[in-house]
Structures are given as structure tokens and as C-alpha cells.
Amino acid sequence: MKKTLLPLALLASSSAFAADYTDGDTHKNDYKWMQGNLMYAVNELPGESDHDYLELEFGGRAGILDYYGYADVFNLASSESSDKDGADKIFIKFAPRISLDGLTGKDLSFGPVEEVYFATLFNWSGGDDSVNNSFWGIGSDVMVPWLGKVGLNLYGLYDLNEKEWNGYQISTNWFKPFYFFDNGSFISYQGYIDYQFGYDDDFDALYSDNGGAMFNGIYWHSERYSVGYGLKAFKDAYALVDGGLAGKTTGLTHYFAVTYKF
């Protein structure tokens, strides 16, 4: 492999860094990355929407802060024929986690758990009638056979529009390079699971008491580019009941992506 791509592959697999901060050096594992993704979704749920969007995605580590996020801009040409015409133009997700190992200076690892975090997640998309929520809880990095280091977080959901707590979410994510070419590029299996439960479904024509999604992506990566396909399986997407006022919320969505890495 090229020397420039070897650290990328190790970082992508999330298995390169130890969680031991007992020496007081909380910045020894610092890194950062950013990339732009040109995306197209087919039959995205809810609503079975086909649309384009541009995504600015970033992540990294800065001392005790582990962070990930992205900003999506939909319907780039503002086409009146787009399924996203008249909808919220922008969606932002930001997921900062604070390392409790780094904060306390103690090694809190046990068994397959390599690091423990105070975990948060924020989703913003617009005004009071749009998605605006936050999640607060405990997070971890867990070693899983074959996949390597996997993020695993359990949150309580605080609805920023309604100003109330409502249910829980368990989330996990992974990035596993599994095939390497002679030129240093590689193919990865990457994805995540978000599952909400304990949701208050008092308006049962719209909400379910649980729901979630699983994204499974196969991507080719080089030093500066990637191309990939993702299949996302929804079950009562965003705790919206299938066949209710939100329409179809259970099924499969296809995603196609071309990426430039800054």
C-alpha cells in the first residue's frame, strides 16, 4: 500500500488508536477529516422520494472530544420537478462525544469496550414544524470480531420543538476496509444502525412507539476519491407508523455517492 493510504485505512477501520490517556497526553490521538459527497437517493423514506443532495461530512478527534457531523443541501438546482421542491433545503447532524477516559485520566476500558464517552447527538432541519431534536447519553467504542472498533451509543431523546423528553435511541456505526488493491485503494463495508424505542405514540395516526434504520454501504476508496452504493432498510422510519399520515415508512432505499476528500 502507499504510505499515504495505510494510515487512512487504519483510521477508517477505527482500530489504530489506543484509549489509554493515563499519561496525561489527551492529544496524542488527534486527527481530522472532511469530504464532500454528491448523493442521489432512490425511494427514500418516508415519502418514497427520489432526489439529489450535496453533503459536507467531517469528523475527528481533538483531545477529549470525539466528533462527527454532516450538512446536507437538497435539490441543488431548485428544480420544481424535484421531490424536495418546497421542503426544507438543509439538514444538519452533529454528534460530539466527550471521552470519560480522557476527562478523568483513567483507563475505563473493560472486556471488548475500549473507551467510554458522554455522548450527544443533534439534528436540525428548519423551523418549528421540522426535525429539531437532541440526544443525550452514554457512548463507547467496542471491539467486534472482523469489524474492528465499532461505536455504540445509548441516548435519551429531547425534542427541541416540544421541549420535552420522548423515548430513547441506540446507535452503532462501523467502517471496515476488507479488500485492498495493489495501488493502495480499498473496498470497505460501512454503515450504521439507529433504533428508537419507548417513543410516546399518543397520536397513533402518525407515530409508532419504535422505529429505526440500518444502512449498509459498499464503497471503493482511494486517497482523494470514493464511489459507493448504500442500501438502507427502514422499519417505521423515525418512529413514524407505516401507512399512517406520513405514508410509507417501512421498506428499502438506495443511495449512490461520489466523494472528494479534502
XYZ file of C-alpha atoms in Angstrom:
262
model
C 0.000 0.000 0.000
C 1.047 3.602 -0.484
C 2.330 5.089 2.765
C -0.268 7.861 2.461
C -3.105 5.351 2.268
C -2.031 2.993 5.043
C -2.891 5.433 7.871
C -6.174 6.191 6.088
C -7.144 2.533 6.021
C -6.208 2.029 9.669
C -8.085 5.156 10.689
C -11.113 4.172 8.650
C -11.255 0.808 10.389
C -11.223 2.686 13.723
C -8.724 0.287 15.199
C -5.496 2.309 15.076
C -5.613 4.225 18.342
C -5.372 3.113 21.954
C -7.701 4.683 24.508
C -5.141 4.904 27.334
C -4.791 8.536 28.471
C -3.277 7.817 31.879
C -0.067 9.548 30.737
C -1.990 12.857 30.586
C -1.444 13.358 26.844
C -5.035 13.699 25.620
C -3.968 14.993 22.200
C -1.760 12.072 21.166
C -4.547 10.535 19.054
C -5.764 13.745 17.398
C -6.822 13.621 13.748
C -9.421 15.208 11.455
C -11.003 14.596 8.077
C -13.521 16.263 5.776
C -15.099 15.286 2.485
C -17.807 16.333 0.046
C -20.346 13.745 -1.117
C -22.566 14.184 -4.181
C -25.513 11.908 -3.432
C -28.640 10.581 -5.112
C -31.394 8.783 -3.194
C -33.978 6.474 -4.758
C -37.277 5.816 -2.932
C -36.082 7.493 0.251
C -38.494 7.006 3.144
C -40.748 8.417 4.370
C -42.411 9.648 1.208
C -40.613 7.438 -1.376
C -38.624 10.444 -2.613
C -36.042 10.422 -5.423
C -33.665 13.364 -5.101
C -30.128 14.678 -5.306
C -28.203 16.339 -2.497
C -24.745 17.573 -1.586
C -23.278 16.510 1.735
C -20.325 18.061 3.556
C -19.143 15.395 6.008
C -16.452 15.673 8.675
C -15.083 14.012 11.788
C -12.080 13.601 14.005
C -10.576 13.768 17.448
C -9.326 16.797 19.395
C -8.150 15.942 22.891
C -11.074 14.509 24.848
C -13.539 15.485 22.087
C -14.538 12.877 19.529
C -16.828 14.346 16.862
C -18.735 13.539 13.673
C -21.185 15.511 11.591
C -22.553 16.485 8.203
C -24.645 19.136 6.474
C -26.943 18.173 3.583
C -28.228 20.591 0.925
C -31.176 19.160 -1.031
C -32.405 19.833 -4.583
C -29.244 21.634 -5.653
C -30.731 23.168 -8.805
C -34.011 24.109 -7.021
C -35.900 22.178 -9.671
C -39.684 22.423 -9.417
C -39.913 18.799 -10.551
C -37.821 17.571 -7.617
C -39.472 15.632 -4.785
C -37.683 18.060 -2.455
C -39.161 21.216 -4.021
C -40.713 23.297 -1.245
C -39.214 21.128 1.511
C -36.509 22.057 3.997
C -33.370 22.840 1.995
C -30.817 21.907 4.648
C -30.400 19.142 7.230
C -27.552 19.156 9.782
C -26.376 16.371 12.078
C -23.666 16.869 14.708
C -22.540 14.146 17.120
C -19.882 15.232 19.650
C -18.732 12.781 22.332
C -16.534 13.573 25.344
C -14.112 10.839 26.381
C -14.548 9.949 30.038
C -11.174 8.168 29.867
C -9.507 11.390 28.749
C -11.533 13.573 31.123
C -10.672 11.531 34.213
C -7.177 10.415 33.165
C -8.165 6.838 33.981
C -8.347 3.733 31.824
C -12.068 2.864 31.872
C -11.801 0.049 29.325
C -13.166 -3.396 30.153
C -13.651 -6.521 28.085
C -14.310 -5.517 24.459
C -15.081 -1.891 25.485
C -12.042 0.247 24.647
C -13.291 3.724 25.606
C -16.304 5.313 27.304
C -17.909 8.657 26.423
C -20.554 11.167 27.394
C -22.377 11.099 24.058
C -24.632 13.664 22.387
C -26.322 13.990 19.006
C -28.144 16.939 17.408
C -30.423 17.001 14.346
C -31.583 20.310 12.842
C -33.544 20.907 9.648
C -35.555 24.113 9.922
C -38.453 25.814 11.698
C -40.813 24.606 14.422
C -42.561 22.147 12.085
C -39.280 20.494 11.068
C -36.959 17.987 12.742
C -35.105 19.646 15.605
C -34.029 17.248 18.330
C -31.164 16.297 20.589
C -29.943 13.078 22.167
C -28.017 12.706 25.440
C -26.475 9.584 26.898
C -23.525 7.241 27.214
C -21.261 6.088 24.403
C -18.481 3.587 23.837
C -16.022 2.134 21.346
C -16.347 -1.640 21.272
C -14.110 -4.193 19.566
C -16.184 -6.557 17.415
C -14.818 -9.622 15.578
C -13.935 -8.812 11.947
C -15.486 -5.309 12.016
C -12.907 -3.969 14.476
C -13.762 -0.904 16.539
C -17.488 -0.044 16.460
C -19.181 2.972 18.001
C -22.099 2.102 20.293
C -24.240 4.795 21.950
C -27.429 4.838 24.047
C -29.325 8.136 24.243
C -32.424 9.744 25.664
C -34.265 11.920 23.115
C -35.092 15.544 23.950
C -37.436 17.130 21.379
C -36.282 20.724 20.872
C -39.605 21.738 19.308
C -41.848 20.305 22.030
C -39.346 20.982 24.860
C -39.823 17.503 26.308
C -38.100 14.133 26.665
C -39.531 11.398 24.448
C -38.048 7.909 24.211
C -34.597 6.542 23.572
C -32.243 5.691 20.723
C -29.499 3.122 20.396
C -26.976 3.754 17.630
C -23.996 1.923 16.257
C -21.646 2.602 13.335
C -18.742 0.890 11.622
C -16.199 1.245 8.809
C -14.404 -1.913 7.710
C -11.866 -1.957 4.840
C -11.878 -5.583 3.679
C -10.208 -5.728 0.265
C -7.025 -3.879 -0.744
C -5.704 -3.303 -4.262
C -2.028 -3.118 -5.255
C -2.289 0.655 -5.844
C -3.361 1.235 -2.219
C -7.071 1.769 -2.831
C -9.515 -0.454 -0.989
C -13.140 -1.539 -0.698
C -14.970 -1.019 2.588
C -18.164 -2.176 4.234
C -19.536 0.803 6.155
C -22.812 1.584 7.799
C -24.852 2.259 10.893
C -27.986 1.338 12.822
C -30.279 3.860 14.545
C -33.179 2.398 16.528
C -35.686 4.467 18.520
C -37.886 2.914 21.210
C -40.088 3.986 24.094
C -41.494 6.764 21.901
C -44.730 8.437 23.028
C -47.189 7.420 20.310
C -50.300 9.184 21.662
C -51.002 10.439 18.120
C -51.147 6.922 16.683
C -52.208 8.059 13.193
C -48.692 9.464 12.825
C -46.311 7.860 15.341
C -45.236 4.369 16.318
C -43.654 3.536 19.686
C -40.468 2.389 17.937
C -38.692 2.516 14.615
C -35.308 2.559 13.013
C -32.999 2.169 10.065
C -29.933 0.178 9.039
C -27.533 1.454 6.363
C -25.248 -0.984 4.544
C -22.716 0.543 2.169
C -20.053 -0.894 -0.136
C -17.535 1.792 -1.161
C -14.309 1.937 -3.154
C -11.770 4.368 -1.632
C -8.619 5.976 -2.950
C -6.578 8.708 -1.316
C -8.772 11.508 -2.710
C -11.928 9.858 -4.026
C -14.556 7.278 -3.219
C -17.541 5.840 -5.056
C -20.213 3.809 -3.349
C -23.669 2.316 -3.077
C -25.739 2.019 0.066
C -28.905 0.078 0.860
C -30.906 1.451 3.774
C -33.627 -0.635 5.406
C -36.324 1.308 7.279
C -38.818 0.000 9.799
C -41.278 2.735 10.847
C -38.700 5.373 9.880
C -38.147 8.000 12.591
C -40.890 6.285 14.664
C -43.500 7.223 12.041
C -46.112 4.487 11.680
C -46.096 2.739 8.299
C -49.210 3.530 6.241
C -50.288 6.369 8.541
C -50.317 10.100 7.905
C -46.605 10.004 6.956
C -47.289 7.425 4.232
C -44.881 4.566 3.620
C -42.196 4.396 6.318
C -41.086 0.759 6.062
C -39.020 -0.517 3.138
C -35.744 -0.104 1.258
C -33.948 2.992 -0.054
C -30.983 3.084 -2.454
C -28.162 5.636 -2.212
C -25.417 6.406 -4.755
C -22.412 8.537 -3.806
C -19.343 10.133 -5.389
C -16.903 11.663 -2.899
C -13.949 14.039 -2.914
C -11.738 14.032 0.185
C -10.282 17.393 1.200
